[in-house]
PDB file of C-alpha atoms in Angstrom:
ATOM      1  CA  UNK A1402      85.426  54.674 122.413  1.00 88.00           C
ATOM      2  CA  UNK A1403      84.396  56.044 125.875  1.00 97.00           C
ATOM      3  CA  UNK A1404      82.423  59.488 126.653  1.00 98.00           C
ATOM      4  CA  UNK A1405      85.538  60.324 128.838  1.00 98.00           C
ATOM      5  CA  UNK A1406      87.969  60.449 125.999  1.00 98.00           C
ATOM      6  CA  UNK A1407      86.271  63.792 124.589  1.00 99.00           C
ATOM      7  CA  UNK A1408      87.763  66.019 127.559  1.00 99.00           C
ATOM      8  CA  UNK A1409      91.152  64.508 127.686  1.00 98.00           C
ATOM      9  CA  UNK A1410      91.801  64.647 123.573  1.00 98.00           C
ATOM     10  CA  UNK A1411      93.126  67.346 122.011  1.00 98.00           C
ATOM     11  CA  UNK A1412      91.863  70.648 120.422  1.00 98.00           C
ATOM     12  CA  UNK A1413      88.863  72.353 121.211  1.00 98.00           C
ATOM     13  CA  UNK A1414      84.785  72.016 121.673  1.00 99.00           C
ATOM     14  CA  UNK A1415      83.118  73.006 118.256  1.00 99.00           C
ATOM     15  CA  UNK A1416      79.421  73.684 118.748  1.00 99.00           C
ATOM     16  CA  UNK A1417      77.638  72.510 115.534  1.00 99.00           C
ATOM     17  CA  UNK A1418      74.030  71.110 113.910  1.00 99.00           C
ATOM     18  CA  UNK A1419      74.091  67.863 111.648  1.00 99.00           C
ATOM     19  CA  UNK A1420      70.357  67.847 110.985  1.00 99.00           C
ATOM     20  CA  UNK A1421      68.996  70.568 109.306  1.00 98.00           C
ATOM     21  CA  UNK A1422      66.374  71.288 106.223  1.00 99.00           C
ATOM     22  CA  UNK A1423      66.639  74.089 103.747  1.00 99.00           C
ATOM     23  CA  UNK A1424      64.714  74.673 100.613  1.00 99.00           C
ATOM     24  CA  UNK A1425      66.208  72.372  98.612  1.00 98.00           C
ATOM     25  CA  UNK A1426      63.609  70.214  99.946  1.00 99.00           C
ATOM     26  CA  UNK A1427      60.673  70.749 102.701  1.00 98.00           C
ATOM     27  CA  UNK A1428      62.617  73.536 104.715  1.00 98.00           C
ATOM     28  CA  UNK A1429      61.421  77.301 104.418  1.00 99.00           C
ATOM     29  CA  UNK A1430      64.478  79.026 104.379  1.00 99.00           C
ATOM     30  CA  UNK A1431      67.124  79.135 101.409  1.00 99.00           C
ATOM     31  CA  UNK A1432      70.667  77.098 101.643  1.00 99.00           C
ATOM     32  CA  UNK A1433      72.586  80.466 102.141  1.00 99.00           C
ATOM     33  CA  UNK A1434      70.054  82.075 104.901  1.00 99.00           C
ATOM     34  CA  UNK A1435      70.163  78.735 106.963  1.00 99.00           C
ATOM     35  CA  UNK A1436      73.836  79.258 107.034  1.00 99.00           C
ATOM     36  CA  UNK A1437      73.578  82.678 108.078  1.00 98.00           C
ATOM     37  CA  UNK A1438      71.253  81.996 110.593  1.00 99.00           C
ATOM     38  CA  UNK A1439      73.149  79.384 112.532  1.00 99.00           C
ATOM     39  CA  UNK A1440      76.931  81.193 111.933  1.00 98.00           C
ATOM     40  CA  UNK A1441      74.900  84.197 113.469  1.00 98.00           C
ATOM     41  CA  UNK A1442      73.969  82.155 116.194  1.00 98.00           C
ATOM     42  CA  UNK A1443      77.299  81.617 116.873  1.00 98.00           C
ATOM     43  CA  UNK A1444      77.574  77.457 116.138  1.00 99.00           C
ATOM     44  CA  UNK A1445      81.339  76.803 114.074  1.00 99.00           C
ATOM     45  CA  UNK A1446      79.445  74.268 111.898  1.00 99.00           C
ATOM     46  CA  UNK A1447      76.263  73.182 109.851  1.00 99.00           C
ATOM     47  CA  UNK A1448      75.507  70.393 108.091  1.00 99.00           C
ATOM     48  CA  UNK A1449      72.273  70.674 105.694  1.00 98.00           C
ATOM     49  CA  UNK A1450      70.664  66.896 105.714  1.00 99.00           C
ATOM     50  CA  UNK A1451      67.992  67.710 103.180  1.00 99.00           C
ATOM     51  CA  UNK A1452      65.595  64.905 102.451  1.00 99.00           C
ATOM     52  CA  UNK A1453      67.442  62.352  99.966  1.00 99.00           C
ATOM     53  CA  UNK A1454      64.439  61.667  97.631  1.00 98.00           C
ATOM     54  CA  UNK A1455      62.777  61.743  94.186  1.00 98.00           C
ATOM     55  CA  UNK A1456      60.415  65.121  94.874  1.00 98.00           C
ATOM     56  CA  UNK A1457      63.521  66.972  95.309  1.00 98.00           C
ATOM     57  CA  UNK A1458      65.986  65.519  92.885  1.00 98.00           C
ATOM     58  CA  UNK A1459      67.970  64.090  95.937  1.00 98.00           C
ATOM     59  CA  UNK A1460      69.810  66.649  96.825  1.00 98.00           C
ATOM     60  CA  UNK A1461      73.031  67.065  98.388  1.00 98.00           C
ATOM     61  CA  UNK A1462      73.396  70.355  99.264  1.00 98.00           C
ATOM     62  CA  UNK A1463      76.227  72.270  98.358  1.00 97.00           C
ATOM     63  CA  UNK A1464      77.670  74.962 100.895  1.00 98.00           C
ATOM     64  CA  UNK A1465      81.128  75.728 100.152  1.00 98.00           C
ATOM     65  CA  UNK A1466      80.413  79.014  99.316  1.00 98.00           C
ATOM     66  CA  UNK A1467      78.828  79.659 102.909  1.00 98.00           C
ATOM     67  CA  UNK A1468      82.213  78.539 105.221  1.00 98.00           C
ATOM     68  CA  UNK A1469      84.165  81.250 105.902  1.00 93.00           C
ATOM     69  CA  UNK A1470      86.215  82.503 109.057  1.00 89.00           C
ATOM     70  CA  UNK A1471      85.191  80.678 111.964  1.00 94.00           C
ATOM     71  CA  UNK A1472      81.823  78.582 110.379  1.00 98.00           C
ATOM     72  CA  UNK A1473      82.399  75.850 107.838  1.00 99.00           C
ATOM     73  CA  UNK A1474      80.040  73.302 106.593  1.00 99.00           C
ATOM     74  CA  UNK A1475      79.735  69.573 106.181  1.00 99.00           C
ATOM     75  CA  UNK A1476      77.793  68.083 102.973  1.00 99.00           C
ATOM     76  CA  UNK A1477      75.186  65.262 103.723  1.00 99.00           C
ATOM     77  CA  UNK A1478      71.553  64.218 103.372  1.00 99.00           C
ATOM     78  CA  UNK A1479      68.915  62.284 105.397  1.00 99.00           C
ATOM     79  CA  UNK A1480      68.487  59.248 103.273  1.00 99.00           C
ATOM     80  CA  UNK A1481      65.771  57.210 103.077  1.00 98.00           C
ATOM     81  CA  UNK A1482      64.921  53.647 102.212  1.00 97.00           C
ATOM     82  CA  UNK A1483      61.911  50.451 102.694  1.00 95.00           C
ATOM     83  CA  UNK A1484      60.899  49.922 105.830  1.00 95.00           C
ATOM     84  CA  UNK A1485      61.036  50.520 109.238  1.00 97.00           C
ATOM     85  CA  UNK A1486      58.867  48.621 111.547  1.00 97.00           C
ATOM     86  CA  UNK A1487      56.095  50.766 111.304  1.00 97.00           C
ATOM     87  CA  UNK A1488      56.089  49.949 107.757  1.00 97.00           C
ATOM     88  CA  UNK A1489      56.961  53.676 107.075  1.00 97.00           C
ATOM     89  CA  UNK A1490      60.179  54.650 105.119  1.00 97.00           C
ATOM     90  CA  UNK A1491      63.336  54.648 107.184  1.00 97.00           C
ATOM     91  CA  UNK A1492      64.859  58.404 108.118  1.00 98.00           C
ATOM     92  CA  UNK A1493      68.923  58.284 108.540  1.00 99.00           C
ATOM     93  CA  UNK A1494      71.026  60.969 108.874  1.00 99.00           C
ATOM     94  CA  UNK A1495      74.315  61.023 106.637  1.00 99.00           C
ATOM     95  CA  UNK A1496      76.732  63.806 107.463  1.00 99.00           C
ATOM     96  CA  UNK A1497      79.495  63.643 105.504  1.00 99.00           C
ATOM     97  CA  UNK A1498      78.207  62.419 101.844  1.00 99.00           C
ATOM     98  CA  UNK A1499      80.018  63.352  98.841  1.00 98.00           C
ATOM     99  CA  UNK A1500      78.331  65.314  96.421  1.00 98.00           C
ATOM    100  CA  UNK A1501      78.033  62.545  93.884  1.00 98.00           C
ATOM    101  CA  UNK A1502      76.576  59.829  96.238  1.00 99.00           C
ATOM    102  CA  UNK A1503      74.251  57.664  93.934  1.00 98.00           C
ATOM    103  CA  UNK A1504      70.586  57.668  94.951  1.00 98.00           C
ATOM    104  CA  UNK A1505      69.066  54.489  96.178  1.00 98.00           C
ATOM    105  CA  UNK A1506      69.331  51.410  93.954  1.00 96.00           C
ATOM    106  CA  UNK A1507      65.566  50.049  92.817  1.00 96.00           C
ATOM    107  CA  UNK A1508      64.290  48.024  95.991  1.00 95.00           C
ATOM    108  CA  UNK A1509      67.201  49.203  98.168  1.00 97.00           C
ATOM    109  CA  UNK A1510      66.596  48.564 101.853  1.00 97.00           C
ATOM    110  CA  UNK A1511      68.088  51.003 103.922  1.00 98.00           C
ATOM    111  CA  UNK A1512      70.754  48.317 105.824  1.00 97.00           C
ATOM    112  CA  UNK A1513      72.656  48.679 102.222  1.00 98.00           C
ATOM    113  CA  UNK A1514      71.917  52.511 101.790  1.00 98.00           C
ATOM    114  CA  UNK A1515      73.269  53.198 105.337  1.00 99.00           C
ATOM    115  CA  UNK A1516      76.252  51.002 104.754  1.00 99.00           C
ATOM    116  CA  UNK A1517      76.896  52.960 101.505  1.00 99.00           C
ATOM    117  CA  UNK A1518      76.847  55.810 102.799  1.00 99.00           C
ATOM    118  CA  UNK A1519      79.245  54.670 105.823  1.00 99.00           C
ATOM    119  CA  UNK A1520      81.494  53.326 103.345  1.00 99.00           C
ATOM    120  CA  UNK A1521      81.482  56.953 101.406  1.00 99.00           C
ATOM    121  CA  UNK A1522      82.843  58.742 104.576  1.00 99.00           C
ATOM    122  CA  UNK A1523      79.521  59.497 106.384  1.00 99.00           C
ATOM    123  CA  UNK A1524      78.801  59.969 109.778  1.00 99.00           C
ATOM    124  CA  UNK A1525      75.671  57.646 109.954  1.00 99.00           C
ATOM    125  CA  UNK A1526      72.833  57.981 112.720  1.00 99.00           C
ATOM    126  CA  UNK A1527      69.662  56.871 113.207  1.00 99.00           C
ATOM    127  CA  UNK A1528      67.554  59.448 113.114  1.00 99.00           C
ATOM    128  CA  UNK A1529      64.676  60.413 115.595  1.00 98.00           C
ATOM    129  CA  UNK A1530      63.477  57.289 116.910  1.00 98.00           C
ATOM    130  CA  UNK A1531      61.103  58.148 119.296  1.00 98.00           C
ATOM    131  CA  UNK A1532      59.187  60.433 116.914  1.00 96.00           C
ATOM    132  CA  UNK A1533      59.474  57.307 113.889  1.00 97.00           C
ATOM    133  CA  UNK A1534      58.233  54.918 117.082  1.00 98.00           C
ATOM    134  CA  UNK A1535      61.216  52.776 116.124  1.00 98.00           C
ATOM    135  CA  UNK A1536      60.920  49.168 118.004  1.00 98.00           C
ATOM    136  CA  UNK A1537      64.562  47.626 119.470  1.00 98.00           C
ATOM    137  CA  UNK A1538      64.495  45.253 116.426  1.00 98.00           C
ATOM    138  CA  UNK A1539      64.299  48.402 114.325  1.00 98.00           C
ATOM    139  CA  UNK A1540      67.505  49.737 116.427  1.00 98.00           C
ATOM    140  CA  UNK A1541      69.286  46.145 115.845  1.00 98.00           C
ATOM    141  CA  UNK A1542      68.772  46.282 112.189  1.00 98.00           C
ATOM    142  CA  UNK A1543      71.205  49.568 111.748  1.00 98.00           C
ATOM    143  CA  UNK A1544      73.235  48.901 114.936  1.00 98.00           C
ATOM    144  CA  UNK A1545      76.013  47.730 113.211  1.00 98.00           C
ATOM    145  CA  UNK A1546      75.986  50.617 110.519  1.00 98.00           C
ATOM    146  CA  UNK A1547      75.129  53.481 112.674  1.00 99.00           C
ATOM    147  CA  UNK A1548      77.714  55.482 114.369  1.00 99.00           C
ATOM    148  CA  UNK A1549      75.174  56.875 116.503  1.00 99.00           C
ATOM    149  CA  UNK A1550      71.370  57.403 117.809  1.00 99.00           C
ATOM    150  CA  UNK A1551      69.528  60.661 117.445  1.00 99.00           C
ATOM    151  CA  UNK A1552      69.174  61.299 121.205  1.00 99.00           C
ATOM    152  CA  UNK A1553      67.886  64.812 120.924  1.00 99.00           C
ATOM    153  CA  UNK A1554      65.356  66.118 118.257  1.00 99.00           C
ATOM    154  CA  UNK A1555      64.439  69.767 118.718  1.00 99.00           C
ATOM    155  CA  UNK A1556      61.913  70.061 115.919  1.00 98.00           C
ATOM    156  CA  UNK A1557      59.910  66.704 116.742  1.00 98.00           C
ATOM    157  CA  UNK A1558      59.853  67.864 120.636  1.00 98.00           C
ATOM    158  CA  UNK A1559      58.183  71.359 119.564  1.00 98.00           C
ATOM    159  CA  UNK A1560      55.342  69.963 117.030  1.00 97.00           C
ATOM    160  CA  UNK A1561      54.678  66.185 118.795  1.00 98.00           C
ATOM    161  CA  UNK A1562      56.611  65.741 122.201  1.00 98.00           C
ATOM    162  CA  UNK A1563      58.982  62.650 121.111  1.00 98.00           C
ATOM    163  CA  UNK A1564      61.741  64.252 120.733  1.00 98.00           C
ATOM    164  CA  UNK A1565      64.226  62.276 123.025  1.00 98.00           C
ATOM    165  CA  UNK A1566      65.806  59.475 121.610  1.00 98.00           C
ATOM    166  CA  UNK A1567      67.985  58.061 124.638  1.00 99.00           C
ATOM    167  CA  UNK A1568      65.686  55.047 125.153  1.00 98.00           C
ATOM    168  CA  UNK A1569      66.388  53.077 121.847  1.00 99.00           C
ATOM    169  CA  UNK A1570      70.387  54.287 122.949  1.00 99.00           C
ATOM    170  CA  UNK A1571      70.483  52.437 125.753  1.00 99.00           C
ATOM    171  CA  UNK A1572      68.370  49.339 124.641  1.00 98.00           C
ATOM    172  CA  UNK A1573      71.265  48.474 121.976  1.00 99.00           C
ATOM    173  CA  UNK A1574      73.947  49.671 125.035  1.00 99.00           C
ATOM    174  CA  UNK A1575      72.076  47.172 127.124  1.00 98.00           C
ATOM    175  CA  UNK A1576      72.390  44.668 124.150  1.00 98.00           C
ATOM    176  CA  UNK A1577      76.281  45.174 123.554  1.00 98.00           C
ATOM    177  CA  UNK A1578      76.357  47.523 120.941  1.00 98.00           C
ATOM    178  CA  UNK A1579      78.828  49.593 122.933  1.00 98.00           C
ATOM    179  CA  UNK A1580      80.518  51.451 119.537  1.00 98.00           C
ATOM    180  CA  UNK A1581      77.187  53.808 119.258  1.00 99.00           C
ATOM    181  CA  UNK A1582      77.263  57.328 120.029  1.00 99.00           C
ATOM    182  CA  UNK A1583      74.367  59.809 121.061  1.00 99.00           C
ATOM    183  CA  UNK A1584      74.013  62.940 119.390  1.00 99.00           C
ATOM    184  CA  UNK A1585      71.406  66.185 119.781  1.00 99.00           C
ATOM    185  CA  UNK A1586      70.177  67.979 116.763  1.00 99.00           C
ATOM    186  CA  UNK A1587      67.275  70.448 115.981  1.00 99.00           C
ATOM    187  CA  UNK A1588      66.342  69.100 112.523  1.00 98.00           C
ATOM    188  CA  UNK A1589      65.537  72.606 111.824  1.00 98.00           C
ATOM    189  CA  UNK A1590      63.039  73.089 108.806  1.00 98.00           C
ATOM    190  CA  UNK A1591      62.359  76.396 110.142  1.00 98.00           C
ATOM    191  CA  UNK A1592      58.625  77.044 109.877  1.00 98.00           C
ATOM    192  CA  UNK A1593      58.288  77.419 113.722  1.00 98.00           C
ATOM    193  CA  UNK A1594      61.164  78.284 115.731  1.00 98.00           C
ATOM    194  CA  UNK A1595      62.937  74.952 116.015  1.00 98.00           C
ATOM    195  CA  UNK A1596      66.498  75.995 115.394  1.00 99.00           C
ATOM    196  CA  UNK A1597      69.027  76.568 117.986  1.00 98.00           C
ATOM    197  CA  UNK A1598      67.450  73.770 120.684  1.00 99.00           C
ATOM    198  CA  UNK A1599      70.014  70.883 120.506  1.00 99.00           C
ATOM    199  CA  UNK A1600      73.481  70.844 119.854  1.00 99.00           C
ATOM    200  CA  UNK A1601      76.715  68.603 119.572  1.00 99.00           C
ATOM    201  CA  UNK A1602      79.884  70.169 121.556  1.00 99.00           C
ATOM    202  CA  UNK A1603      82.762  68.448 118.697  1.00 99.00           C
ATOM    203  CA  UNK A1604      86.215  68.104 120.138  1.00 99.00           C
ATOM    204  CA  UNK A1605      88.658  68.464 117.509  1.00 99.00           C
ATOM    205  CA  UNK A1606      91.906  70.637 116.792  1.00 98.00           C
ATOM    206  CA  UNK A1607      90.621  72.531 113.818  1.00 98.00           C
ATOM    207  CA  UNK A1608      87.021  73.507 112.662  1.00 98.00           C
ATOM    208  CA  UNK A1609      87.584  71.678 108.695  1.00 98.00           C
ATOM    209  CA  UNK A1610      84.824  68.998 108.115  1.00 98.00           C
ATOM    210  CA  UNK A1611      87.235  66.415 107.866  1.00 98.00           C
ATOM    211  CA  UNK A1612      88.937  66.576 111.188  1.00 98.00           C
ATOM    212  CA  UNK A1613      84.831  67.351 112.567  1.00 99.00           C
ATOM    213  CA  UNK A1614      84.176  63.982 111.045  1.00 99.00           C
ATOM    214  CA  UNK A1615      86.867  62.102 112.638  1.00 99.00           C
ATOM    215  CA  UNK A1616      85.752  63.388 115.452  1.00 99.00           C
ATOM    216  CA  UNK A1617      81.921  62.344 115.414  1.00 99.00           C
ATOM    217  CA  UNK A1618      83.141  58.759 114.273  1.00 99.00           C
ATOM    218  CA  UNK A1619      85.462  58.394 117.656  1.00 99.00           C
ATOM    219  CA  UNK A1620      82.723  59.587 119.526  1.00 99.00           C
ATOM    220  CA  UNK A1621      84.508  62.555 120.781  1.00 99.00           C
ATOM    221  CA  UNK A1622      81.928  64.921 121.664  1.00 99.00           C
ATOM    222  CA  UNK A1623      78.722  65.340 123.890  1.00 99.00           C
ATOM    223  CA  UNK A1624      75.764  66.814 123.071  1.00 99.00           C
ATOM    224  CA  UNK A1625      73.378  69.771 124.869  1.00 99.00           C
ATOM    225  CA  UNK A1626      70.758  71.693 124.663  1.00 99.00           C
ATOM    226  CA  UNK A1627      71.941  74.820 127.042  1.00 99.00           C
ATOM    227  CA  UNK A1628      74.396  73.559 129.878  1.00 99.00           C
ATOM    228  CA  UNK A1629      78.580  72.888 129.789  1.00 99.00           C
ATOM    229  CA  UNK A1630      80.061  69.795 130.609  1.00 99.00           C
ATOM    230  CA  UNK A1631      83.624  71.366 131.215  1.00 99.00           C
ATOM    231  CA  UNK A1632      84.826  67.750 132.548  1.00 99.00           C
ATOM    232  CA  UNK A1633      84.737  64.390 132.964  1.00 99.00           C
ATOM    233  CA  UNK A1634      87.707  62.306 134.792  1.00 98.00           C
ATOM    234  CA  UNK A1635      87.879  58.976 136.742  1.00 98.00           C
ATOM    235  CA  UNK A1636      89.615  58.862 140.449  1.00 97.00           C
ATOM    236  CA  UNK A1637      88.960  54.650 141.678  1.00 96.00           C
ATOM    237  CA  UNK A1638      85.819  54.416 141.230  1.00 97.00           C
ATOM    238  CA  UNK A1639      84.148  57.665 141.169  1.00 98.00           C
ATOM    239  CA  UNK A1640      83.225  59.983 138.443  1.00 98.00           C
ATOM    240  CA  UNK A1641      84.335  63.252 138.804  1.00 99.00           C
ATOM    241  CA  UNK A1642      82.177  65.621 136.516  1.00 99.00           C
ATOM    242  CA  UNK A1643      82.294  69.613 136.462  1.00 99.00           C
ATOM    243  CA  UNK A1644      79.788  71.847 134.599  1.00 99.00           C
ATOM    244  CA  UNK A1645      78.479  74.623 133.631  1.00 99.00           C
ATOM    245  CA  UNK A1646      75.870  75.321 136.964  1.00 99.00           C
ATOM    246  CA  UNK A1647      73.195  72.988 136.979  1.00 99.00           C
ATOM    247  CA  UNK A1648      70.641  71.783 139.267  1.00 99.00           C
ATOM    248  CA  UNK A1649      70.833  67.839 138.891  1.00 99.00           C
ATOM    249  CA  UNK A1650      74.215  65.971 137.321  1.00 99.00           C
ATOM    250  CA  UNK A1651      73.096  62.069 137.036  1.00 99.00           C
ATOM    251  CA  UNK A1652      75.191  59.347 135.732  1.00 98.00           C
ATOM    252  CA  UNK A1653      72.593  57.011 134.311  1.00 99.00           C
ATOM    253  CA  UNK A1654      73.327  53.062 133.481  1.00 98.00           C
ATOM    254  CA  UNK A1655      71.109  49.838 132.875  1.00 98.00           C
ATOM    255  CA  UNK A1656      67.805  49.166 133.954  1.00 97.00           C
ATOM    256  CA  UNK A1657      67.122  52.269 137.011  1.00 97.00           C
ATOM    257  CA  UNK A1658      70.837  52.019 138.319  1.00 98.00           C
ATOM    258  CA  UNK A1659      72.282  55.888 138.566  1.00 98.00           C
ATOM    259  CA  UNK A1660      74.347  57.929 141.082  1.00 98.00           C
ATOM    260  CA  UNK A1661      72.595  62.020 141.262  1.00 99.00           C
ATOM    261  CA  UNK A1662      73.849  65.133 142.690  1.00 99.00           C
ATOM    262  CA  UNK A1663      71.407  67.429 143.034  1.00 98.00           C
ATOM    263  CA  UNK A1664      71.127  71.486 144.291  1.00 98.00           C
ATOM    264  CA  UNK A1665      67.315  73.023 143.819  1.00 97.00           C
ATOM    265  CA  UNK A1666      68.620  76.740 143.154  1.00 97.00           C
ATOM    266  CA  UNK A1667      70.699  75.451 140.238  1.00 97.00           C
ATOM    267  CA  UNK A1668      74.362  76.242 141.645  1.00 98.00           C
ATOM    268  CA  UNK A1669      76.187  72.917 140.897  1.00 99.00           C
ATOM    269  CA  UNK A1670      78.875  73.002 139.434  1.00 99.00           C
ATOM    270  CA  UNK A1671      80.874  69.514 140.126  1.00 99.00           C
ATOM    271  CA  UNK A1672      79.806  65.711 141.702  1.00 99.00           C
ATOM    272  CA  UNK A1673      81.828  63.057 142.586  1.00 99.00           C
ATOM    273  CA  UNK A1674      79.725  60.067 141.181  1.00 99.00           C
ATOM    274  CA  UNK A1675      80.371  56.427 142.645  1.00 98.00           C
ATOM    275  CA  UNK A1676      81.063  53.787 139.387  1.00 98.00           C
ATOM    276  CA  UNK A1677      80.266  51.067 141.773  1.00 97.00           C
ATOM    277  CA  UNK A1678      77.033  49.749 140.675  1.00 96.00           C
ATOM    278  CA  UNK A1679      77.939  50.091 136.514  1.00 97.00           C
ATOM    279  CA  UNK A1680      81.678  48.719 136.688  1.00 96.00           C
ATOM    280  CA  UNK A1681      81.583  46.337 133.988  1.00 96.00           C
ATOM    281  CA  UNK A1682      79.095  47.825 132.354  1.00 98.00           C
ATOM    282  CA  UNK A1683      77.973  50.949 130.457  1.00 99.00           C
ATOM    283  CA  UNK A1684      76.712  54.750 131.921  1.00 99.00           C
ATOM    284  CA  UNK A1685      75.840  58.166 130.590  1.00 99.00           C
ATOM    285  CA  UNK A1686      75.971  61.819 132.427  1.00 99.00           C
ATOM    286  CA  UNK A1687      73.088  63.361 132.228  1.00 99.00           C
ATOM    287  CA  UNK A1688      73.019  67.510 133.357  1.00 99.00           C
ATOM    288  CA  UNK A1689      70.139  69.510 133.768  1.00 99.00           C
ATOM    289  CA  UNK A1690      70.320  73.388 134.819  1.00 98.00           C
ATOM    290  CA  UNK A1691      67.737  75.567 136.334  1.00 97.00           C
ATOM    291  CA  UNK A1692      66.108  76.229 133.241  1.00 98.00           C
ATOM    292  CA  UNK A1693      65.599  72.054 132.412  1.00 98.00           C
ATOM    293  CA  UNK A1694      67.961  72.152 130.107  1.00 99.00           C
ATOM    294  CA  UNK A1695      70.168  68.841 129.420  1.00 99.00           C
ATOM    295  CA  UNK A1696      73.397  67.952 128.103  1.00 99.00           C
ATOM    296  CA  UNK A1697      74.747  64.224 127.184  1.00 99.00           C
ATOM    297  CA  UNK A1698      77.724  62.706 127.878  1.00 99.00           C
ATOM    298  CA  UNK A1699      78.472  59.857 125.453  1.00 99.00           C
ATOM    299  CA  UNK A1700      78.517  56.262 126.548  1.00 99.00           C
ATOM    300  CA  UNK A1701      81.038  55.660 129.244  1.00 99.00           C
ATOM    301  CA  UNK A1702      82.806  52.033 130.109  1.00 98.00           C
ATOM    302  CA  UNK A1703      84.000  51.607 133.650  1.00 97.00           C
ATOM    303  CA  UNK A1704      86.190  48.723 134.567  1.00 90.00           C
TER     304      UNK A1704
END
């Protein structure tokens, strides 16, 4: 998969949350009034991740009765398992879990739970790894069972400051792991206002969970927290990238290597991005308006 193939594939950008928290375990607000909150905010889909564990009878919520025209829903969980390297329990996100998934098996580590719940449909990510301090031997240990990295954590930004996760992303890009994915969520639990900060922008031809979850697994979408990416194409070897207007559109790659436009009054709205110094290799887009807001491409591959 490539970050390009999201603006040439068919259908349309579906704005949606995967990580989210409702009373069914630590979050403040009830299954149907987290719903309403983020269909009123205008997103086309919500999955509730509550937390997977004993204290709350692991739950996987159920909120069929919430899609309607224009919103639908995606069942999952965060799961957890033994032991990250901090020697804390492992958070993974799950979207996509059918409402019977078994709990964890006694002294299940969370490689197996992961696979499980890859192997039950689920898009799998590793959930906010700045904010767990997750080590790159942490990232290897789920590499090959994640579809993605949490890159963008609205909720741990607001009540610690860690919550970008593009650093462990492009440690296992730099290692080879070139199938992974970065997505931006708000892990919303809604006791402070940490709901509507981080996004994914889904490219698929309807708004039903299942063609949403194709989509997440090919890695067609890109992730923001405010600005448009409206297109990326290759011409030789430059990227050409249009937005929404920004003040700075990067394309970031290993180690410091990246090509930036950059206007100070925020009125960007393409760059023509030289692949010279990542062909072979991996890059990102990175776009940042006047307001610091960012949006994510995923991964990209030049030749």
């Amino acid at each position: 998969m490539d970050g390009r193939e999201a603006f040439s594939a068919a259908g349309r950008f579906h704005r949606g949350n995967i990580h989210t928290h409702s009373t069914r375990s630590d979050g403040a607000l009830s299954p149907g009034e987290v719903c309403g909150l983020y269909s009123g905010m205008g997103y086309d889909f919500l999955c509730l991740s509550d937390h997977f564990l004993p204290a709350f009878d692991f739950p996987i919520t159920d909120t069929n009765e919430f899609r309607g025209d224009g919103f639908t829903t995606i069942l999952g969980a965060e799961i957890h398992a033994p032991q990250n390297s901090q020697g804390e329990i492992w958070h993974v996100l799950a979207c996509g879990l059918p409402a019977d998934f078994d709990p964890p098996f006694p002294d299940e580590r969370m490689e197996s739970l992961a696979r499980r719940a890859r192997d039950a449909g689920a898009f799998v990510g590793i959930a906010h790894p700045q904010w767990s301090s997750l080590t790159i031997e942490d990232g290897r240990a789920l590499a090959d069972v994640a579809h993605a990295v949490e890159i963008w954590n609205t909720g741990c930004a607001i009540e610690t400051g860690r919550g970008d996760g593009t650093a462990l992303l492009d440690q296992l890009l730099n290692e080879g792991h070139r199938h992974l994915t970065g997505y931006a969520t708000d892990d919303a639990h809604l006791k402070i206002p940490d709901a509507g900060g981080g996004w994914m922008m889904v490219k698929a031809e309807t708004n039903r969970p299942d063609a949403l979850l194709a989509a997440m697994k090919d890695g067609l979408y890109y992730s923001s927290q405010g600005p448009a990416i409206e297109a990326i194409e290759t011409a030789g070897d430059t990227l050409l990238v249009r937005t929404s207007p920004a003040r700075m559109i990067s394309l970031v790659g290993r180690g410091s290597r990246a090509e930036t436009a950059y206007e100070q009054d925020g009125s960007l709205v393409s760059a023509e991005l030289s692949l010279k110094r990542v062909a072979g290799d991996w890059c990102r887009v990175v776009v940042c308006d006047d307001a610091g807001k960012l949006a994510w491409s995923n991964p990209i591959f030049p030749d």
